[in-house]
mmCIF file of C-alpha atoms in Angstrom:
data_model
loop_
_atom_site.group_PDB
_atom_site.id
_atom_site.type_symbol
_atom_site.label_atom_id
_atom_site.label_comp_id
_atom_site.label_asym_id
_atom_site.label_seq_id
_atom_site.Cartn_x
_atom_site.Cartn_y
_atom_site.Cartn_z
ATOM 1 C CA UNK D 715 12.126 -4.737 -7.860
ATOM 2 C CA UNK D 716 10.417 -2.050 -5.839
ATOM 3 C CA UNK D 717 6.910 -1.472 -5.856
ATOM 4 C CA UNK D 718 4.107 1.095 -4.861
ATOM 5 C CA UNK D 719 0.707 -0.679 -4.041
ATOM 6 C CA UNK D 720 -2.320 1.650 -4.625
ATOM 7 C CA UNK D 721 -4.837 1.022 -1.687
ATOM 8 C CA UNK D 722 -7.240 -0.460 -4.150
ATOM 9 C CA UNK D 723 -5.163 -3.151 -5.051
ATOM 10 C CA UNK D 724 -3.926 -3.456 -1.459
ATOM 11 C CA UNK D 725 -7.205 -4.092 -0.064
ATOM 12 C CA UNK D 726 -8.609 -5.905 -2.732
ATOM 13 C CA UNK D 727 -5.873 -8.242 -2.922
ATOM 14 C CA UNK D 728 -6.353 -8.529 1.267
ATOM 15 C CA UNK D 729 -10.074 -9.178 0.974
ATOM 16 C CA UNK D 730 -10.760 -10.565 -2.588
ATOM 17 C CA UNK D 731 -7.984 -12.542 -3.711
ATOM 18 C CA UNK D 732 -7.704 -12.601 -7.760
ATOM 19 C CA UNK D 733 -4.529 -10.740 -9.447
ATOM 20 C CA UNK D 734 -4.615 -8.060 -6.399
ATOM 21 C CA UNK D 735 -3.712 -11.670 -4.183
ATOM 22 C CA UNK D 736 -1.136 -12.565 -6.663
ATOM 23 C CA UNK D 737 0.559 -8.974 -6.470
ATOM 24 C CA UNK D 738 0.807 -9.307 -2.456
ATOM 25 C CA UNK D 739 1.712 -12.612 -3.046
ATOM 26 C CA UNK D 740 4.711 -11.847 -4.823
ATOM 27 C CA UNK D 741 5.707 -9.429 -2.282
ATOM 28 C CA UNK D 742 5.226 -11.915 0.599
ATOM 29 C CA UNK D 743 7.639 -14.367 -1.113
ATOM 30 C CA UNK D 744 10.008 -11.945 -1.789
ATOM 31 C CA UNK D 745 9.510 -11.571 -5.179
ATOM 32 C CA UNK D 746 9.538 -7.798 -5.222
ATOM 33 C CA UNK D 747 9.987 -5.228 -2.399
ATOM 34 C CA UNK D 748 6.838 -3.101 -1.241
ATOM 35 C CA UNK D 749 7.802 0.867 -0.387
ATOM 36 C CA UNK D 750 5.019 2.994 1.525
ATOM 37 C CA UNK D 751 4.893 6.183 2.975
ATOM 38 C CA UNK D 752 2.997 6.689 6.785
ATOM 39 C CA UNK D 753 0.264 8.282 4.553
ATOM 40 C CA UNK D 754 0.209 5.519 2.180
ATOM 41 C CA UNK D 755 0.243 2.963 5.415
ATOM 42 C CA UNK D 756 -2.448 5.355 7.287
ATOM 43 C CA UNK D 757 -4.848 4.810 4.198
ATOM 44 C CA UNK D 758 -4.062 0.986 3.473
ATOM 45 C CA UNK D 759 -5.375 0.754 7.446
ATOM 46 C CA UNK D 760 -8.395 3.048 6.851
ATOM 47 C CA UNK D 761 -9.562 1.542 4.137
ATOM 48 C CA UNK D 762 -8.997 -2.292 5.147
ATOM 49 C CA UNK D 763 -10.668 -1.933 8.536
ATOM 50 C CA UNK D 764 -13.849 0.342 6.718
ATOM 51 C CA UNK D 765 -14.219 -3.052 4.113
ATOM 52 C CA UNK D 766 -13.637 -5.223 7.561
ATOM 53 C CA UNK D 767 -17.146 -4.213 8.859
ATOM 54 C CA UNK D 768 -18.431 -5.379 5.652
ATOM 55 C CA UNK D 769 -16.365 -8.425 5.470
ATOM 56 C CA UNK D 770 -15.928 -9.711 9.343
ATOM 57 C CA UNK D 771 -14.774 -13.076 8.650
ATOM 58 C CA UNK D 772 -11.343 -11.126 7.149
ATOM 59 C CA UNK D 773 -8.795 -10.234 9.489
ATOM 60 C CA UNK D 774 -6.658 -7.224 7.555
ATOM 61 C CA UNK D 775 -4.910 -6.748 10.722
ATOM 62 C CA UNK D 776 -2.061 -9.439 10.036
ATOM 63 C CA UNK D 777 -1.433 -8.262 6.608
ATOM 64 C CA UNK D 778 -1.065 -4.604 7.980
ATOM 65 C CA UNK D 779 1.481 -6.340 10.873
ATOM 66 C CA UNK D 780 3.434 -7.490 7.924
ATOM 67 C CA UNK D 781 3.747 -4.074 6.012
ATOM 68 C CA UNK D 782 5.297 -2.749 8.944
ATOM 69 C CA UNK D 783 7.357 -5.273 9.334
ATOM 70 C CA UNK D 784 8.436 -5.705 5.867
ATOM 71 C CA UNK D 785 7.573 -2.887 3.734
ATOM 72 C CA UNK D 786 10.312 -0.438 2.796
ATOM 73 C CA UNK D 787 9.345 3.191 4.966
ATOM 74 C CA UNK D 788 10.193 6.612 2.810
ATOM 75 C CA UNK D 789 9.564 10.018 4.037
ATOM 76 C CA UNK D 790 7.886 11.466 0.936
ATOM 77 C CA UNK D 791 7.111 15.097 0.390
ATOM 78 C CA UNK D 792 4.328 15.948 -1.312
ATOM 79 C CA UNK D 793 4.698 16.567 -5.082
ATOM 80 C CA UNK D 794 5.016 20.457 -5.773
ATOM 81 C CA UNK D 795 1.999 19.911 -8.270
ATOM 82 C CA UNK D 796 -0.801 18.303 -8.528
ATOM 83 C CA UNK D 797 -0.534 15.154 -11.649
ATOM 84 C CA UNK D 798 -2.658 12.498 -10.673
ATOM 85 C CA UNK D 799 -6.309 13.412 -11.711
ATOM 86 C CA UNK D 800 -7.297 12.307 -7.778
ATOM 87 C CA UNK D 801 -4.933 14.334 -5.474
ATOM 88 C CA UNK D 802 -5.228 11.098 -3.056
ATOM 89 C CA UNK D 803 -3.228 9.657 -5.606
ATOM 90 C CA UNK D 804 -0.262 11.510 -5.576
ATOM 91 C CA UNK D 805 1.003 10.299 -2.213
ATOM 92 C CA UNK D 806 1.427 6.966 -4.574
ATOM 93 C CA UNK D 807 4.248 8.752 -6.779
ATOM 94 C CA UNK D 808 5.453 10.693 -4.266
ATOM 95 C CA UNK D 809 6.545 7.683 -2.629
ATOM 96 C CA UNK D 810 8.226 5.787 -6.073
ATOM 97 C CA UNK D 811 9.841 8.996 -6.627
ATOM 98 C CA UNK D 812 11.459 8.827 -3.571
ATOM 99 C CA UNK D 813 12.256 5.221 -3.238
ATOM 100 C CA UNK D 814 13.790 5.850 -7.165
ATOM 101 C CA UNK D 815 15.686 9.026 -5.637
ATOM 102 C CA UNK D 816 17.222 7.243 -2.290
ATOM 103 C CA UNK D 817 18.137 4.187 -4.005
ATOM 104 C CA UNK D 818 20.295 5.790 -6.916
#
């Protein structure tokens, strides 16, 4: 199964463990397949190195080794539309639209 990870649960899976840890969990074993975007990848990194300053005994840089690595790349256009109620969010659907569209 593919997946989208919002950056929320990215980072707070990363950093806090809880069902967030169980979600990259699964994906580390193999148990479903993580798809980003650059933008999705760009904000994951943003995001986990802002809550490393707050956190500096977490090192976010291995898991963001392993999304490039592992995680499936699309080239996602934007939506035509704004549907999420936080524009930021769109990139998220954008990108399972895509992995939906390339994999049929």
């Amino acid at each position: 199964m593919k997946v989208v990870i919002d950056t929320n649960v990215f980072v707070s899976g990363v950093f806090f463990g809880g069902p967030p840890g169980s979600i990259l969990e699964a994906w580390q074993d193999g148990r479903v397949q993580l798809v980003i975007s650059q933008e999705i990848l760009a904000e994951y990194v943003r995001v986990g190195n802002e809550l490393a300053t707050q956190f500096p005994n977490i090192d976010p840089l291995p898991f963001f080794e392993q999304v490039v690595r592992g995680a499936e790349l699309f080239d996602c256009p934007p939506l035509p539309i704004q549907v999420c109620a936080d524009p930021d969010d769109d990139k998220f659907l954008a990108c399972a639209i895509a992995a939906v569209h390339l994999a049929s």
